[in-house]
Amino acid sequence: MSSQIFLNGEFVERDDAKLSVFDHGLLYGDGIFEGIRVYDGNVFKLAEHIRRLYDSAKSILLDIPYTQDEMCELVCETVRRNALTGAYIRLVVTRGPGDLGISPYICKGAQVFIIAEQLSMFPQKLYEEGITAVTAATRRNRTDALNPKIKSLNYLNNVLIKIEAQAAGANEAIVLNTEGYVVEGSGENIFIVRDNVLYTPPAYLGALEGITRATIIELAHELGYVVKEEPFTRHDVYVADEVFLTGTAAELVPVVEVDKRVVADGHPGPVTKALHQAFQQCTRHVGMKVYSKEEAIS
Ligand code: PMP
């Protein structure tokens, strides 16, 4: 597969996009990232993603050598160069090359790269029929140890959770915090529906403040649903009428089985479907136009 990757100020071929093995992003997970989607030539909620990236950077004392506006333009240019109208973008900023010591102060400066490729997290069939999930034994990192609001390259907690899902033969895992409250999925936020009211865990429990989550809350309000951000347990998930996950990579995916408990009748429910439809419409109308479809298809 050939693609143009933005790497430290220039566009290079996929095979030539290389970083030093001394980069602390690799040695220590010292860096940050964003996942962003493009729909019909629109970069969805680009400003929000870039703002979250710069918030993460500030939190870990990492200087990004571009302004937020410049970064937005670099993302759009990466999409244009690859002539994509639909894509998943991975924007990464690492601490940069240093030595084998942990101190970031020796590092020579942030490395920035942007990849734009096609990505579907689950097979299309599962978006229609729903996925299965298990609760992971691994708990979410405590917010006072590594705040999950920092979208850092340190994703081992999430990787371990995904491994548990697959080892159990499920598509995804639901993660709890150390107090036993439901937090989110391995890389998605979670919603449950009971008696037409939506519930999603408050971010302070240890969830990422998802941009898709915020979009779904807005759309649910527009459709007239009540949304409550409050803690809930596994039991509440088992007895929910509907369960679904949201995220830039996963988009909105229904969950129809959790720890072998079938959710309601085992099919995606009406609230999930209504929100899925609203989400699809909204992703195609909000955002930053990078080019028209006609321009992209040569
Ligand atoms: N939680 C985690 C742990 C994630 O990695 C992601 C994906 N970035 C999300 C939630 C969903 O966030 P968003 O909707 O902003 O992609």
Tab-separated table of C-alpha atoms and ligand atoms in Angstrom:
chain	number	residue	atom	x	y	z
A	1	MET	CA	0.000	0.000	0.000
A	2	SER	CA	1.441	3.378	-0.918
A	3	SER	CA	0.582	6.508	0.987
A	4	GLN	CA	2.079	9.889	1.738
A	5	ILE	CA	2.914	10.396	5.374
A	6	PHE	CA	3.620	13.736	6.955
A	7	LEU	CA	6.831	13.428	8.957
A	8	ASN	CA	8.536	16.395	10.591
A	9	GLY	CA	7.822	19.003	7.955
A	10	GLU	CA	7.761	16.902	4.808
A	11	PHE	CA	5.695	14.282	3.050
A	12	VAL	CA	7.373	10.922	2.600
A	13	GLU	CA	6.352	7.550	1.215
A	14	ARG	CA	4.998	5.024	3.730
A	15	ASP	CA	8.180	2.888	3.523
A	16	ASP	CA	10.407	5.914	4.111
A	17	ALA	CA	8.543	7.134	7.209
A	18	LYS	CA	11.080	6.209	9.892
A	19	LEU	CA	11.905	7.397	13.393
A	20	SER	CA	14.924	6.866	15.628
A	21	VAL	CA	14.921	3.827	17.933
A	22	PHE	CA	16.012	6.337	20.615
A	23	ASP	CA	12.729	8.234	20.317
A	24	HIS	CA	11.170	8.345	23.775
A	25	GLY	CA	7.789	7.761	22.185
A	26	LEU	CA	9.073	4.257	21.528
A	27	LEU	CA	11.326	3.804	24.566
A	28	TYR	CA	8.829	5.105	27.148
A	29	GLY	CA	5.487	5.704	25.459
A	30	ASP	CA	6.377	9.367	25.972
A	31	GLY	CA	4.164	11.163	23.505
A	32	ILE	CA	0.577	11.854	22.586
A	33	PHE	CA	-1.783	11.148	19.723
A	34	GLU	CA	-5.180	11.728	18.154
A	35	GLY	CA	-7.394	9.595	15.937
A	36	ILE	CA	-9.509	11.690	13.571
A	37	ARG	CA	-11.935	10.720	10.805
A	38	VAL	CA	-12.701	12.132	7.394
A	39	TYR	CA	-16.201	11.722	5.980
A	40	ASP	CA	-17.057	12.801	2.456
A	41	GLY	CA	-14.027	15.058	2.312
A	42	ASN	CA	-14.789	16.663	5.680
A	43	VAL	CA	-12.425	16.299	8.604
A	44	PHE	CA	-14.862	15.679	11.424
A	45	LYS	CA	-14.465	17.929	14.495
A	46	LEU	CA	-10.878	18.733	13.582
A	47	ALA	CA	-10.572	21.764	15.865
A	48	GLU	CA	-11.803	19.707	18.843
A	49	HIS	CA	-9.258	16.950	18.174
A	50	ILE	CA	-6.421	19.444	17.789
A	51	ARG	CA	-7.440	21.196	20.997
A	52	ARG	CA	-7.406	17.884	22.877
A	53	LEU	CA	-3.963	17.124	21.416
A	54	TYR	CA	-2.596	20.448	22.652
A	55	ASP	CA	-4.211	19.897	26.066
A	56	SER	CA	-2.450	16.521	26.288
A	57	ALA	CA	0.817	18.201	25.203
A	58	LYS	CA	0.487	20.890	27.846
A	59	SER	CA	-0.208	18.328	30.525
A	60	ILE	CA	2.996	16.387	29.768
A	61	LEU	CA	5.115	19.529	29.133
A	62	LEU	CA	5.630	18.751	25.455
A	63	ASP	CA	6.226	21.586	23.000
A	64	ILE	CA	4.612	21.048	19.610
A	65	PRO	CA	6.471	23.032	16.929
A	66	TYR	CA	3.259	24.187	15.186
A	67	THR	CA	0.326	26.375	16.143
A	68	GLN	CA	-3.087	24.715	16.370
A	69	ASP	CA	-4.084	26.364	13.079
A	70	GLU	CA	-0.954	25.117	11.365
A	71	MET	CA	-1.616	21.614	12.692
A	72	CYS	CA	-5.183	21.712	11.315
A	73	GLU	CA	-3.788	22.659	7.930
A	74	LEU	CA	-1.192	19.857	8.056
A	75	VAL	CA	-3.937	17.316	8.757
A	76	CYS	CA	-5.995	18.605	5.801
A	77	GLU	CA	-2.944	18.599	3.545
A	78	THR	CA	-2.219	14.958	4.464
A	79	VAL	CA	-5.763	14.014	3.465
A	80	ARG	CA	-5.473	15.986	0.197
A	81	ARG	CA	-2.110	14.442	-0.709
A	82	ASN	CA	-3.608	10.979	-0.339
A	83	ALA	CA	-6.733	11.919	-2.324
A	84	LEU	CA	-8.988	10.409	0.325
A	85	THR	CA	-12.627	11.340	0.893
A	86	GLY	CA	-13.074	8.874	3.733
A	87	ALA	CA	-10.182	8.092	6.055
A	88	TYR	CA	-8.900	7.537	9.548
A	89	ILE	CA	-6.093	9.883	10.491
A	90	ARG	CA	-3.501	9.096	13.109
A	91	LEU	CA	-1.681	12.192	14.355
A	92	VAL	CA	1.240	11.456	16.671
A	93	VAL	CA	3.635	13.731	18.534
A	94	THR	CA	6.513	11.986	20.285
A	95	ARG	CA	8.995	13.425	22.780
A	96	GLY	CA	11.686	12.854	20.167
A	97	PRO	CA	15.083	11.148	20.182
A	98	GLY	CA	16.988	11.159	23.459
A	99	ASP	CA	19.209	8.650	25.212
A	100	LEU	CA	18.387	5.586	27.298
A	101	GLY	CA	17.626	7.683	30.376
A	102	ILE	CA	14.020	8.471	31.189
A	103	SER	CA	14.448	12.239	31.379
A	104	PRO	CA	12.647	14.051	28.573
A	105	TYR	CA	14.964	17.071	28.941
A	106	ILE	CA	17.722	15.388	26.951
A	107	CYS	CA	15.367	14.805	23.973
A	108	LYS	CA	16.029	16.816	20.860
A	109	GLY	CA	12.484	17.949	20.215
A	110	ALA	CA	9.047	16.668	19.324
A	111	GLN	CA	8.597	14.480	16.254
A	112	VAL	CA	5.301	14.904	14.444
A	113	PHE	CA	3.776	12.477	12.006
A	114	ILE	CA	0.378	12.143	10.380
A	115	ILE	CA	-0.950	9.016	8.682
A	116	ALA	CA	-4.216	8.965	6.704
A	117	GLU	CA	-5.547	5.565	5.690
A	118	GLN	CA	-8.759	3.578	5.371
A	119	LEU	CA	-9.851	1.887	8.591
A	120	SER	CA	-12.944	0.065	9.744
A	121	MET	CA	-12.626	-1.187	13.296
A	122	PHE	CA	-15.179	-3.984	12.995
A	123	PRO	CA	-16.555	-5.822	9.941
A	124	GLN	CA	-19.608	-4.006	8.512
A	125	LYS	CA	-21.911	-6.862	9.567
A	126	LEU	CA	-21.197	-6.171	13.242
A	127	TYR	CA	-22.281	-2.538	12.926
A	128	GLU	CA	-25.685	-3.844	11.901
A	129	GLU	CA	-25.948	-6.885	14.180
A	130	GLY	CA	-23.973	-5.685	17.194
A	131	ILE	CA	-20.840	-6.928	18.926
A	132	THR	CA	-20.173	-9.079	21.973
A	133	ALA	CA	-18.261	-7.798	24.988
A	134	VAL	CA	-16.791	-9.110	28.216
A	135	THR	CA	-15.717	-7.248	31.328
A	136	ALA	CA	-11.926	-7.095	31.544
A	137	ALA	CA	-10.213	-8.148	34.773
A	138	THR	CA	-7.627	-5.422	34.152
A	139	ARG	CA	-8.869	-2.147	35.613
A	140	ARG	CA	-8.479	1.267	34.021
A	141	ASN	CA	-5.388	3.233	35.057
A	142	ARG	CA	-6.193	5.325	38.100
A	143	THR	CA	-6.675	8.996	37.262
A	144	ASP	CA	-4.168	9.952	39.965
A	145	ALA	CA	-1.499	7.708	38.419
A	146	LEU	CA	-1.930	8.379	34.694
A	147	ASN	CA	-4.896	10.543	33.880
A	148	PRO	CA	-6.739	8.997	30.913
A	149	LYS	CA	-7.622	12.549	29.815
A	150	ILE	CA	-4.054	12.635	28.498
A	151	LYS	CA	-4.251	10.804	25.198
A	152	SER	CA	-0.738	9.462	25.582
A	153	LEU	CA	1.205	6.846	23.650
A	154	ASN	CA	1.136	4.797	26.849
A	155	TYR	CA	-1.754	2.556	25.749
A	156	LEU	CA	-0.648	-0.689	27.350
A	157	ASN	CA	-3.604	-0.625	29.738
A	158	ASN	CA	-5.910	-0.497	26.715
A	159	VAL	CA	-3.932	-3.163	24.860
A	160	LEU	CA	-4.208	-5.559	27.824
A	161	ILE	CA	-7.953	-5.002	27.885
A	162	LYS	CA	-8.275	-5.728	24.168
A	163	ILE	CA	-6.217	-8.905	24.641
A	164	GLU	CA	-8.667	-10.026	27.340
A	165	ALA	CA	-11.595	-9.458	24.982
A	166	GLN	CA	-10.041	-11.538	22.249
A	167	ALA	CA	-8.883	-14.266	24.630
A	168	ALA	CA	-12.508	-14.574	25.767
A	169	GLY	CA	-13.713	-14.802	22.160
A	170	ALA	CA	-15.513	-11.445	22.367
A	171	ASN	CA	-15.225	-8.438	20.076
A	172	GLU	CA	-14.588	-5.901	22.814
A	173	ALA	CA	-14.044	-5.530	26.536
A	174	ILE	CA	-15.671	-3.224	29.017
A	175	VAL	CA	-13.293	-1.778	31.570
A	176	LEU	CA	-14.037	-0.895	35.187
A	177	ASN	CA	-12.177	1.518	37.429
A	178	THR	CA	-10.586	0.387	40.681
A	179	GLU	CA	-13.881	1.042	42.472
A	180	GLY	CA	-15.775	-1.263	40.158
A	181	TYR	CA	-17.688	1.344	38.176
A	182	VAL	CA	-17.991	0.927	34.425
A	183	VAL	CA	-15.657	3.338	32.626
A	184	GLU	CA	-15.551	2.591	28.879
A	185	GLY	CA	-14.319	0.087	26.296
A	186	SER	CA	-10.681	-0.569	25.337
A	187	GLY	CA	-10.752	2.455	23.014
A	188	GLU	CA	-14.371	3.633	23.041
A	189	ASN	CA	-16.806	5.332	25.380
A	190	ILE	CA	-19.870	3.428	26.544
A	191	PHE	CA	-23.560	4.301	26.682
A	192	ILE	CA	-26.448	2.294	28.083
A	193	VAL	CA	-30.149	2.958	27.586
A	194	ARG	CA	-32.846	2.133	30.115
A	195	ASP	CA	-36.465	3.263	29.732
A	196	ASN	CA	-35.431	5.650	26.939
A	197	VAL	CA	-32.881	7.471	29.135
A	198	LEU	CA	-29.220	7.359	28.104
A	199	TYR	CA	-26.468	6.904	30.685
A	200	THR	CA	-22.737	7.324	30.168
A	201	PRO	CA	-20.040	7.283	32.854
A	202	PRO	CA	-18.700	10.700	33.858
A	203	ALA	CA	-15.162	11.253	32.549
A	204	TYR	CA	-13.805	11.644	36.108
A	205	LEU	CA	-14.223	7.893	36.609
A	206	GLY	CA	-11.302	7.412	34.220
A	207	ALA	CA	-12.789	7.614	30.720
A	208	LEU	CA	-11.405	9.660	27.879
A	209	GLU	CA	-13.574	12.692	27.138
A	210	GLY	CA	-14.484	11.316	23.747
A	211	ILE	CA	-15.338	13.645	20.902
A	212	THR	CA	-17.767	11.071	19.525
A	213	ARG	CA	-19.279	10.777	23.020
A	214	ALA	CA	-19.854	14.562	23.113
A	215	THR	CA	-21.388	14.405	19.626
A	216	ILE	CA	-23.740	11.584	20.642
A	217	ILE	CA	-24.830	13.488	23.762
A	218	GLU	CA	-25.626	16.525	21.579
A	219	LEU	CA	-27.525	14.430	19.030
A	220	ALA	CA	-29.454	12.614	21.766
A	221	HIS	CA	-30.554	15.969	23.173
A	222	GLU	CA	-31.608	17.116	19.696
A	223	LEU	CA	-33.689	13.944	19.343
A	224	GLY	CA	-35.331	14.703	22.687
A	225	TYR	CA	-33.660	12.053	24.873
A	226	VAL	CA	-32.506	12.636	28.432
A	227	VAL	CA	-28.798	11.884	28.915
A	228	LYS	CA	-27.348	11.334	32.375
A	229	GLU	CA	-23.619	11.328	33.037
A	230	GLU	CA	-23.547	9.232	36.181
A	231	PRO	CA	-21.679	6.215	37.547
A	232	PHE	CA	-23.134	2.755	36.937
A	233	THR	CA	-22.056	-0.842	37.473
A	234	ARG	CA	-21.868	-4.043	35.435
A	235	HIS	CA	-25.307	-4.986	36.720
A	236	ASP	CA	-26.772	-1.879	35.062
A	237	VAL	CA	-25.168	-2.918	31.782
A	238	TYR	CA	-26.622	-6.444	32.055
A	239	VAL	CA	-30.155	-5.174	32.582
A	240	ALA	CA	-29.976	-2.280	30.096
A	241	ASP	CA	-32.404	-2.111	27.177
A	242	GLU	CA	-29.545	-1.096	24.868
A	243	VAL	CA	-25.771	-0.781	25.031
A	244	PHE	CA	-23.455	0.845	22.512
A	245	LEU	CA	-19.879	2.078	22.217
A	246	THR	CA	-18.627	5.254	20.563
A	247	GLY	CA	-15.261	6.392	19.284
A	248	THR	CA	-13.568	7.879	16.266
A	249	ALA	CA	-12.215	4.527	15.106
A	250	ALA	CA	-15.225	2.434	16.184
A	251	GLU	CA	-17.819	5.125	15.318
A	252	LEU	CA	-21.084	3.937	16.916
A	253	VAL	CA	-21.334	0.199	17.422
A	254	PRO	CA	-24.172	-1.645	19.193
A	255	VAL	CA	-23.323	-4.202	21.906
A	256	VAL	CA	-25.742	-7.144	22.052
A	257	GLU	CA	-24.074	-9.425	24.595
A	258	VAL	CA	-22.071	-8.637	27.732
A	259	ASP	CA	-20.456	-11.404	29.820
A	260	LYS	CA	-22.832	-13.887	28.123
A	261	ARG	CA	-25.890	-11.854	29.185
A	262	VAL	CA	-27.907	-11.056	26.081
A	263	VAL	CA	-28.800	-7.358	25.970
A	264	ALA	CA	-32.621	-7.138	25.718
A	265	ASP	CA	-33.630	-9.265	22.694
A	266	GLY	CA	-30.090	-9.509	21.317
A	267	HIS	CA	-30.584	-6.966	18.539
A	268	PRO	CA	-29.610	-3.286	18.320
A	269	GLY	CA	-32.441	-1.244	19.835
A	270	PRO	CA	-34.387	1.764	18.545
A	271	VAL	CA	-32.431	4.458	20.428
A	272	THR	CA	-29.121	3.066	19.178
A	273	LYS	CA	-30.479	2.947	15.634
A	274	ALA	CA	-31.857	6.488	15.780
A	275	LEU	CA	-28.574	7.822	17.104
A	276	HIS	CA	-26.607	5.855	14.537
A	277	GLN	CA	-28.626	7.424	11.763
A	278	ALA	CA	-28.298	10.908	13.253
A	279	PHE	CA	-24.558	10.355	13.680
A	280	GLN	CA	-24.139	9.316	10.058
A	281	GLN	CA	-25.957	12.420	8.873
A	282	CYS	CA	-24.023	14.690	11.184
A	283	THR	CA	-20.581	13.340	10.280
A	284	ARG	CA	-21.328	14.160	6.684
A	285	HIS	CA	-22.326	17.743	7.379
A	286	VAL	CA	-20.031	19.000	10.110
A	287	GLY	CA	-16.351	19.646	9.699
A	288	MET	CA	-13.735	21.271	7.616
A	289	LYS	CA	-13.991	20.782	3.880
A	290	VAL	CA	-10.637	19.616	2.592
A	291	TYR	CA	-11.795	19.317	-0.976
A	292	SER	CA	-14.849	18.406	-2.939
A	293	LYS	CA	-15.481	14.775	-3.774
A	294	GLU	CA	-15.101	15.521	-7.469
A	295	GLU	CA	-11.611	16.870	-6.932
A	296	ALA	CA	-10.524	13.802	-4.992
A	297	ILE	CA	-11.675	11.157	-7.417
A	298	SER	CA	-9.415	11.313	-10.424
B	1	PMP	N1	-11.738	6.047	25.133
B	1	PMP	C1	-10.491	5.704	24.762
B	1	PMP	C2	-9.612	5.029	25.745
B	1	PMP	C3	-10.051	5.971	23.451
B	1	PMP	O1	-8.818	5.621	23.078
B	1	PMP	C4	-10.936	6.582	22.540
B	1	PMP	C5	-10.501	6.810	21.128
B	1	PMP	N2	-9.745	7.941	20.969
B	1	PMP	C6	-12.221	6.942	22.978
B	1	PMP	C7	-12.588	6.652	24.283
B	1	PMP	C8	-13.181	7.637	22.076
B	1	PMP	O2	-12.787	8.978	21.905
B	1	PMP	P1	-13.129	9.762	20.566
B	1	PMP	O3	-14.589	9.677	20.380
B	1	PMP	O4	-12.653	11.154	20.821
B	1	PMP	O5	-12.373	9.092	19.482
